CSV table of C-alpha atoms in Angstrom, one decimal:
chain,number,residue,atom,x,y,z
A,1,MET,CA,0.2,-0.4,-0.3
A,2,SER,CA,1.2,3.6,-0.8
A,3,LEU,CA,2.5,6.1,1.8
A,4,GLN,CA,0.7,9.3,2.0
A,5,PHE,CA,2.7,12.5,3.2
A,6,LEU,CA,0.3,15.2,4.3
A,7,TRP,CA,0.9,18.7,6.5
A,8,TYR,CA,-0.9,21.3,8.4
A,9,ILE,CA,-2.1,24.6,7.3
A,10,PRO,CA,-2.7,27.0,9.3
A,11,ASN,CA,-6.4,28.7,8.8
A,12,GLN,CA,-6.8,30.5,12.0
A,13,ALA,CA,-8.6,33.7,13.0
A,14,ARG,CA,-5.5,34.7,15.2
A,15,PRO,CA,-1.7,34.6,13.9
A,16,GLY,CA,0.9,32.5,16.3
A,17,HIS,CA,-0.7,29.0,16.0
A,18,ARG,CA,1.3,27.3,18.2
A,19,GLY,CA,4.2,29.2,18.2
A,20,ASP,CA,3.9,29.8,14.5
A,21,ASP,CA,5.6,33.1,12.6
A,22,ALA,CA,2.7,36.1,13.5
A,23,VAL,CA,3.1,37.2,10.0
A,24,ALA,CA,0.7,40.2,8.6
A,25,GLY,CA,-1.9,38.5,6.5
A,26,HIS,CA,-1.3,35.6,8.2
A,27,ASN,CA,-5.2,34.1,7.3
A,28,SER,CA,-5.0,35.8,3.3
A,29,LEU,CA,-4.9,34.0,0.0
A,30,ALA,CA,-2.0,35.2,-0.7
A,31,THR,CA,-0.4,33.4,2.2
A,32,LEU,CA,-2.6,30.4,2.6
A,33,SER,CA,-1.9,29.9,-0.7
A,34,SER,CA,1.8,30.2,-0.3
A,35,HIS,CA,2.0,27.1,1.6
A,36,ALA,CA,-0.2,25.1,-0.7
A,37,GLU,CA,2.2,25.9,-3.7
A,38,ALA,CA,5.0,25.2,-0.9
A,39,LEU,CA,3.4,21.8,-0.6
A,40,GLU,CA,3.2,20.8,-3.9
A,41,ARG,CA,7.6,21.8,-5.2
A,42,HIS,CA,8.4,20.2,-1.6
A,43,GLY,CA,7.1,16.7,-2.0
A,44,TRP,CA,3.7,16.6,0.0
A,45,ALA,CA,0.5,15.5,-1.4
A,46,GLY,CA,-1.9,18.2,0.7
A,47,ALA,CA,-2.7,19.2,4.5
A,48,LEU,CA,-5.0,19.0,6.8
A,49,ILE,CA,-7.4,22.2,7.2
A,50,GLY,CA,-8.2,22.2,10.7
A,51,THR,CA,-11.7,23.1,11.6
A,52,GLY,CA,-13.9,25.0,13.9
A,53,TRP,CA,-16.3,27.5,14.8
A,54,GLY,CA,-14.2,31.1,14.8
A,55,ARG,CA,-12.3,30.2,12.6
A,56,PRO,CA,-11.5,30.9,8.9
A,57,ASP,CA,-14.6,28.1,7.1
A,58,THR,CA,-12.5,25.2,6.8
A,59,PHE,CA,-14.7,24.4,3.3
A,60,THR,CA,-13.9,27.9,1.9
A,61,VAL,CA,-10.3,28.2,2.8
A,62,ALA,CA,-9.7,24.3,0.8
A,63,THR,CA,-11.5,25.0,-2.1
A,64,ALA,CA,-9.8,28.5,-2.8
A,65,LEU,CA,-6.4,26.5,-2.3
A,66,ALA,CA,-7.5,23.4,-4.3
A,67,ALA,CA,-8.0,26.9,-7.4
A,68,ARG,CA,-4.3,28.1,-6.3
A,69,THR,CA,-2.8,24.3,-6.6
A,70,THR,CA,-2.6,21.3,-9.3
A,71,THR,CA,-2.1,18.3,-7.1
A,72,PHE,CA,-2.7,19.8,-3.7
A,73,GLN,CA,-5.0,17.6,-2.0
A,74,PRO,CA,-7.0,19.1,1.2
A,75,LEU,CA,-8.1,17.2,4.3
A,76,ILE,CA,-11.1,19.4,5.3
A,77,ALA,CA,-12.0,18.8,8.8
A,78,VAL,CA,-16.2,19.0,9.4
A,79,ARG,CA,-18.5,18.0,11.3
A,80,PRO,CA,-21.7,16.5,11.4
A,81,GLY,CA,-23.3,19.3,13.4
A,82,TYR,CA,-22.5,22.2,11.2
A,83,TRP,CA,-23.1,20.4,8.0
A,84,ARG,CA,-26.0,18.6,6.9
A,85,PRO,CA,-25.3,15.4,4.7
A,86,ALA,CA,-27.1,16.1,1.7
A,87,ASN,CA,-25.1,19.9,1.8
A,88,PHE,CA,-21.5,18.5,2.6
A,89,ALA,CA,-21.8,15.5,0.0
A,90,SER,CA,-23.2,18.2,-2.5
A,91,ALA,CA,-20.3,20.4,-1.8
A,92,ALA,CA,-17.5,17.7,-1.4
A,93,ALA,CA,-18.6,16.3,-4.3
A,94,THR,CA,-18.2,19.6,-6.6
A,95,LEU,CA,-14.9,20.1,-5.3
A,96,ASP,CA,-13.5,16.6,-5.8
A,97,HIS,CA,-15.2,16.7,-9.3
A,98,LEU,CA,-13.4,20.4,-10.4
A,99,THR,CA,-10.2,19.2,-8.6
A,100,GLY,CA,-10.4,16.1,-10.7
A,101,GLY,CA,-10.1,14.0,-7.2
A,102,ARG,CA,-8.5,15.6,-5.0
A,103,VAL,CA,-10.9,16.1,-1.8
A,104,LEU,CA,-10.2,14.0,1.5
A,105,VAL,CA,-12.4,14.3,4.4
A,106,ASN,CA,-11.6,14.8,8.3
A,107,ILE,CA,-14.7,13.7,10.1
A,108,VAL,CA,-15.0,15.5,13.1
A,109,SER,CA,-16.4,14.8,16.4
A,110,GLY,CA,-14.9,16.6,19.1
A,111,LYS,CA,-16.4,19.5,21.0
A,112,ASP,CA,-16.5,22.4,19.9
A,113,ASP,CA,-18.9,26.2,20.2
A,114,LEU,CA,-21.7,24.4,19.0
A,115,ALA,CA,-24.5,26.8,19.9
A,116,ALA,CA,-22.7,29.3,17.9
A,117,TYR,CA,-24.4,27.8,14.8
A,118,GLY,CA,-27.0,25.7,16.5
A,119,ASP,CA,-26.1,22.7,17.1
A,120,SER,CA,-26.7,20.6,20.6
A,121,GLU,CA,-24.0,18.4,22.1
A,122,GLY,CA,-26.2,15.6,23.3
A,123,ASP,CA,-24.3,12.7,25.6
A,124,GLN,CA,-21.8,10.9,24.2
A,125,ALA,CA,-23.1,8.2,22.6
A,126,HIS,CA,-26.2,10.7,20.6
A,127,ARG,CA,-23.1,12.4,19.3
A,128,TYR,CA,-21.0,9.1,17.7
A,129,ALA,CA,-24.3,7.7,16.7
A,130,ARG,CA,-25.5,11.0,14.6
A,131,THR,CA,-21.3,11.3,13.9
A,132,LYS,CA,-22.0,7.2,12.0
A,133,GLU,CA,-25.8,8.0,10.6
A,134,PHE,CA,-23.5,11.1,8.9
A,135,MET,CA,-20.8,9.2,7.6
A,136,ARG,CA,-22.9,6.6,6.1
A,137,LEU,CA,-24.7,8.5,4.5
A,138,VAL,CA,-22.4,10.5,2.5
A,139,ARG,CA,-21.5,7.5,1.3
A,140,ARG,CA,-24.6,7.2,0.2
A,141,LEU,CA,-24.8,10.2,-1.4
A,142,TRP,CA,-21.3,9.9,-3.1
A,143,THR,CA,-22.5,6.5,-4.8
A,144,GLU,CA,-26.4,6.2,-5.0
A,145,GLU,CA,-28.8,7.6,-6.7
A,146,HIS,CA,-32.0,8.4,-5.6
A,147,VAL,CA,-31.2,7.7,-1.8
A,148,THR,CA,-34.3,7.8,0.6
A,149,HIS,CA,-33.2,7.5,4.1
A,150,HIS,CA,-35.5,8.5,7.3
A,151,GLY,CA,-32.7,7.9,10.6
A,152,GLU,CA,-32.8,9.4,13.9
A,153,HIS,CA,-30.5,12.3,13.0
A,154,PHE,CA,-30.8,13.0,8.9
A,155,SER,CA,-33.3,11.9,6.9
A,156,VAL,CA,-33.6,12.5,2.7
A,157,THR,CA,-35.9,11.8,0.2
A,158,ALA,CA,-35.2,11.0,-3.6
A,159,SER,CA,-32.0,12.8,-3.4
A,160,THR,CA,-29.4,12.7,-5.8
A,161,VAL,CA,-26.2,14.5,-5.7
A,162,VAL,CA,-25.0,16.0,-9.1
A,163,PRO,CA,-22.3,16.4,-10.1
A,164,ARG,CA,-20.7,13.5,-8.6
A,165,PRO,CA,-17.4,13.1,-7.5
A,166,ALA,CA,-14.4,11.7,-9.5
A,167,VAL,CA,-13.9,8.6,-10.4
A,168,VAL,CA,-9.8,7.5,-10.1
A,169,GLY,CA,-9.5,4.3,-10.5
A,170,GLY,CA,-10.6,2.5,-7.5
A,171,ARG,CA,-11.5,5.9,-5.6
A,172,ARG,CA,-15.2,6.3,-6.0
A,173,HIS,CA,-15.6,9.0,-4.1
A,174,PRO,CA,-13.2,11.2,-1.5
A,175,ARG,CA,-11.8,8.9,1.4
A,176,LEU,CA,-12.7,9.6,5.2
A,177,TYR,CA,-10.7,10.1,7.7
A,178,PHE,CA,-12.0,9.6,11.1
A,179,GLY,CA,-10.2,10.2,14.3
A,180,GLY,CA,-10.9,9.7,18.3
A,181,ALA,CA,-10.1,6.6,21.3
A,182,SER,CA,-12.9,6.7,23.3
A,183,GLU,CA,-15.1,2.9,22.4
A,184,ALA,CA,-17.3,5.2,21.0
A,185,ALA,CA,-15.2,6.8,18.3
A,186,GLU,CA,-13.4,2.9,18.2
A,187,ARG,CA,-17.1,1.2,16.9
A,188,VAL,CA,-18.1,4.3,14.4
A,189,ALA,CA,-14.2,3.9,12.9
A,190,ALA,CA,-13.5,0.3,13.4
A,191,THR,CA,-17.1,0.4,10.4
A,192,GLU,CA,-17.7,3.8,8.5
A,193,ALA,CA,-14.0,5.8,8.5
A,194,ASP,CA,-11.4,5.2,5.3
A,195,VAL,CA,-8.7,5.8,7.8
A,196,GLN,CA,-8.5,6.4,11.4
A,197,LEU,CA,-6.0,9.0,12.5
A,198,PHE,CA,-3.8,8.6,15.6
A,199,TRP,CA,-2.5,11.4,17.4
A,200,GLY,CA,1.8,11.0,18.7
A,201,GLU,CA,1.2,7.6,21.0
A,202,PRO,CA,4.3,5.1,21.9
A,203,LEU,CA,4.4,2.6,19.3
A,204,ASP,CA,3.3,-0.2,21.9
A,205,GLY,CA,0.0,1.7,22.4
A,206,ILE,CA,-0.5,2.4,18.6
A,207,ALA,CA,0.2,-1.4,17.7
A,208,ALA,CA,-2.9,-1.8,20.5
A,209,ARG,CA,-5.2,0.1,18.7
A,210,ILE,CA,-4.9,-1.3,15.6
A,211,GLU,CA,-5.5,-4.9,16.5
A,212,ARG,CA,-8.1,-3.5,18.5
A,213,LEU,CA,-9.4,-1.8,15.8
A,214,LYS,CA,-9.5,-4.5,13.3
A,215,GLN,CA,-10.8,-7.2,15.8
A,216,LEU,CA,-13.7,-5.0,16.0
A,217,GLY,CA,-14.4,-4.0,12.6
A,218,GLU,CA,-14.9,-8.0,12.1
A,219,ARG,CA,-16.6,-8.4,15.3
A,220,LEU,CA,-19.0,-5.5,14.6
A,221,GLY,CA,-19.4,-7.1,10.7
A,222,ARG,CA,-17.3,-3.9,9.0
A,223,GLU,CA,-18.5,-4.0,5.1
A,224,LEU,CA,-15.9,-1.7,3.5
A,225,PRO,CA,-12.1,-2.6,2.3
A,226,PRO,CA,-10.1,-2.8,4.9
A,227,LEU,CA,-8.9,0.9,7.5
A,228,GLU,CA,-6.4,2.2,7.0
A,229,PHE,CA,-4.5,4.2,10.1
A,230,GLY,CA,-2.5,7.4,9.7
A,231,LEU,CA,-0.7,9.2,12.2
A,232,ARG,CA,-1.2,13.3,12.8
A,233,VAL,CA,1.6,14.0,14.5
A,234,THR,CA,4.6,17.8,15.4
A,235,THR,CA,8.0,16.3,13.7
A,236,LEU,CA,10.7,18.6,14.9
A,237,VAL,CA,13.6,17.9,12.6
A,238,ARG,CA,17.1,19.7,12.4
A,239,ASP,CA,20.4,19.1,10.7
A,240,THR,CA,21.6,17.4,14.0
A,241,THR,CA,20.4,15.7,17.0
A,242,GLU,CA,21.4,17.5,19.6
A,243,GLN,CA,20.1,21.0,17.6
A,244,ALA,CA,17.2,18.9,17.2
A,245,TRP,CA,16.8,19.0,21.0
A,246,ALA,CA,18.0,21.7,22.2
A,247,ASP,CA,15.5,23.9,19.9
A,248,ALA,CA,13.1,21.5,21.3
A,249,GLU,CA,13.9,21.9,25.3
A,250,ALA,CA,14.4,25.7,24.4
A,251,LYS,CA,10.5,25.9,22.7
A,252,VAL,CA,9.4,23.8,25.7
A,253,ALA,CA,10.8,26.5,27.8
A,254,ARG,CA,8.5,29.4,26.0
A,255,MET,CA,5.5,27.0,26.3
A,256,ALA,CA,6.4,26.9,29.7
A,257,ARG,CA,6.1,31.0,29.9
A,258,GLY,CA,3.1,30.8,28.8
A,259,ALA,CA,3.7,31.8,24.5
A,260,VAL,CA,1.1,29.1,23.7
A,261,ALA,CA,-2.3,29.2,24.4
A,262,ARG,CA,-4.6,26.5,25.6
A,263,ASP,CA,-7.4,25.3,23.5
A,264,VAL,CA,-10.5,25.8,26.0
A,265,ASN,CA,-11.5,22.3,25.2
A,266,TRP,CA,-8.1,21.1,25.4
A,267,GLN,CA,-8.5,18.2,28.0
A,268,ALA,CA,-12.1,17.3,26.8
A,269,ALA,CA,-11.6,14.1,24.3
A,270,VAL,CA,-10.8,10.9,25.8
A,271,GLY,CA,-7.6,10.7,23.4
A,272,GLN,CA,-6.0,14.1,24.4
A,273,ARG,CA,-6.5,12.8,28.4
A,274,ARG,CA,-4.6,9.8,27.0
A,275,LEU,CA,-1.9,12.0,25.3
A,276,LEU,CA,-1.5,13.8,28.9
A,277,GLY,CA,-0.9,11.0,30.6
A,278,LEU,CA,2.5,9.5,28.3
A,279,ALA,CA,4.0,12.8,30.3
A,280,GLU,CA,3.8,10.0,33.6
A,281,ARG,CA,6.0,7.5,32.1
A,282,GLY,CA,8.8,9.3,31.2
A,283,GLU,CA,9.7,12.8,29.2
A,284,VAL,CA,11.2,11.0,26.5
A,285,LEU,CA,9.4,8.0,25.4
A,286,ASP,CA,10.7,5.4,22.3
A,287,ASP,CA,13.4,6.7,20.9
A,288,ASN,CA,12.7,10.1,20.5
A,289,LEU,CA,9.0,11.1,21.4
A,290,TYR,CA,8.5,14.2,23.2
A,291,THR,CA,6.0,14.6,26.1
A,292,ALA,CA,7.0,17.8,27.8
A,293,PRO,CA,4.9,20.0,25.6
A,294,GLY,CA,1.6,18.0,26.8
A,295,ARG,CA,3.0,20.0,30.4
A,296,TYR,CA,2.4,23.3,28.5
A,297,GLY,CA,-0.7,23.9,26.8
A,298,GLY,CA,0.6,21.5,23.8
A,299,GLY,CA,-2.4,20.3,22.8
A,300,GLY,CA,-3.7,17.5,20.5
A,301,ALA,CA,-1.1,16.6,17.5
A,302,GLY,CA,1.0,19.6,19.9
A,303,THR,CA,1.0,17.2,22.7
A,304,THR,CA,3.9,14.7,21.7
A,305,TRP,CA,6.3,15.6,19.6
A,306,LEU,CA,8.9,13.4,17.7
A,307,VAL,CA,12.6,15.4,17.4
A,308,GLY,CA,15.9,14.5,16.2
A,309,SER,CA,17.4,15.1,12.9
A,310,ALA,CA,16.2,13.6,10.0
A,311,GLU,CA,17.5,10.6,9.8
A,312,ASP,CA,16.7,10.2,13.5
A,313,VAL,CA,12.8,12.1,12.9
A,314,ALA,CA,12.6,8.9,9.5
A,315,LYS,CA,13.6,5.9,11.2
A,316,SER,CA,11.2,6.6,13.7
A,317,LEU,CA,8.3,6.8,11.9
A,318,ARG,CA,9.4,3.4,9.7
A,319,ASN,CA,9.2,2.0,12.8
A,320,TYR,CA,5.1,2.9,13.0
A,321,GLN,CA,5.2,2.3,9.0
A,322,ALA,CA,5.8,-1.4,10.0
A,323,LEU,CA,2.9,-1.5,12.6
A,324,GLY,CA,0.5,-0.6,9.7
A,325,ILE,CA,0.7,3.0,9.4
A,326,THR,CA,0.5,4.6,6.0
A,327,HIS,CA,-0.5,8.0,5.5
A,328,PHE,CA,1.3,10.6,7.9
A,329,VAL,CA,-0.5,13.9,8.6
A,330,LEU,CA,3.0,16.3,10.0
A,331,SER,CA,4.1,19.9,11.1
A,332,ASP,CA,6.1,21.8,13.4
A,333,THR,CA,6.1,25.5,13.8
A,334,PRO,CA,7.3,27.7,12.0
A,335,TYR,CA,4.9,26.1,9.2
A,336,LEU,CA,5.9,27.3,6.1
A,337,PRO,CA,9.6,27.3,6.2
A,338,GLU,CA,8.9,23.6,8.2
A,339,ILE,CA,7.2,22.5,4.4
A,340,LYS,CA,11.4,22.8,2.9
A,341,ARG,CA,12.8,21.4,5.3
A,342,GLN,CA,10.8,18.8,6.1
A,343,GLY,CA,10.2,18.1,2.2
A,344,ASP,CA,13.4,18.5,1.4
A,345,ARG,CA,14.7,16.6,4.2
A,346,LEU,CA,13.0,13.8,6.1
A,347,LEU,CA,10.4,13.1,2.6
A,348,PRO,CA,13.1,11.5,0.8
A,349,LEU,CA,14.5,9.2,3.3
A,350,LEU,CA,10.9,8.1,3.6
A,351,ARG,CA,10.5,7.2,0.1
A,352,GLY,CA,13.9,6.0,-0.5
């Protein structure tokens, strides 16, 4: 199975995300396009574009960047409560059609400012039941005509999406990426996702989760092709191991002084709490998985970092690959210079 290497584009309302350079016009079309264009030049397949109320609309940003590029694949984060299934299926199919099959989708069920756009949270069981229904219905809308569905959360009658997503080889529609570490989330991933994304856990934790998801898919009667697996993690790469660790420790020292603002929901998710708990096992796990950032506000993919020379980090990522990881979503700040550094130094080692 071929490997895919994606980056992260920070579509943020405020500059300086996770220590990024706070430049003027940080979320302008020119600035964000420069990231997407750099990704094409330096060997990346595309980038994750995150979602959340109070930041630029993710689908709009993805569409603008796709129009400015030729191969860039936006991994568009979407929330089932923000979108209705038929609206989203139509929008994504249209963009996929226009770009010749470049759309990727990341389904997000985590907490957000739901009341601001008229959604309601419900308990965890409700939230993931809705997510499952959303994913299943969107896939039907992409692949069937005259779809009628009257479910617990969504309804459509005789719905046909036009135009259809691009068919590229055996690919009939955009892949659905999904994350989550709770039992409810894993049940959705095991049956409905195309790719399960993990954050930067140690190898033993990732291996256990992959095996659990495979067994769960068999037990629940997964009807889709085998679930694939991805890793979303910060990679701090420098010319030498020593320089990388010096820079990593300096970054954490700045975080300890309050240089990185914490997300208000940073401890809400089961997966986030798993990452924060890793620090109890040690400051450095496996060869170079740095857990200290989580102590000082690092959240999500910024909770743990893989630190080292390009050779060090490539070795660690190959260890994840040996477990079955084939999709990698990497990043470090400042984002734009690191696209070039890691694209030129890290990616050739991974592809070689």
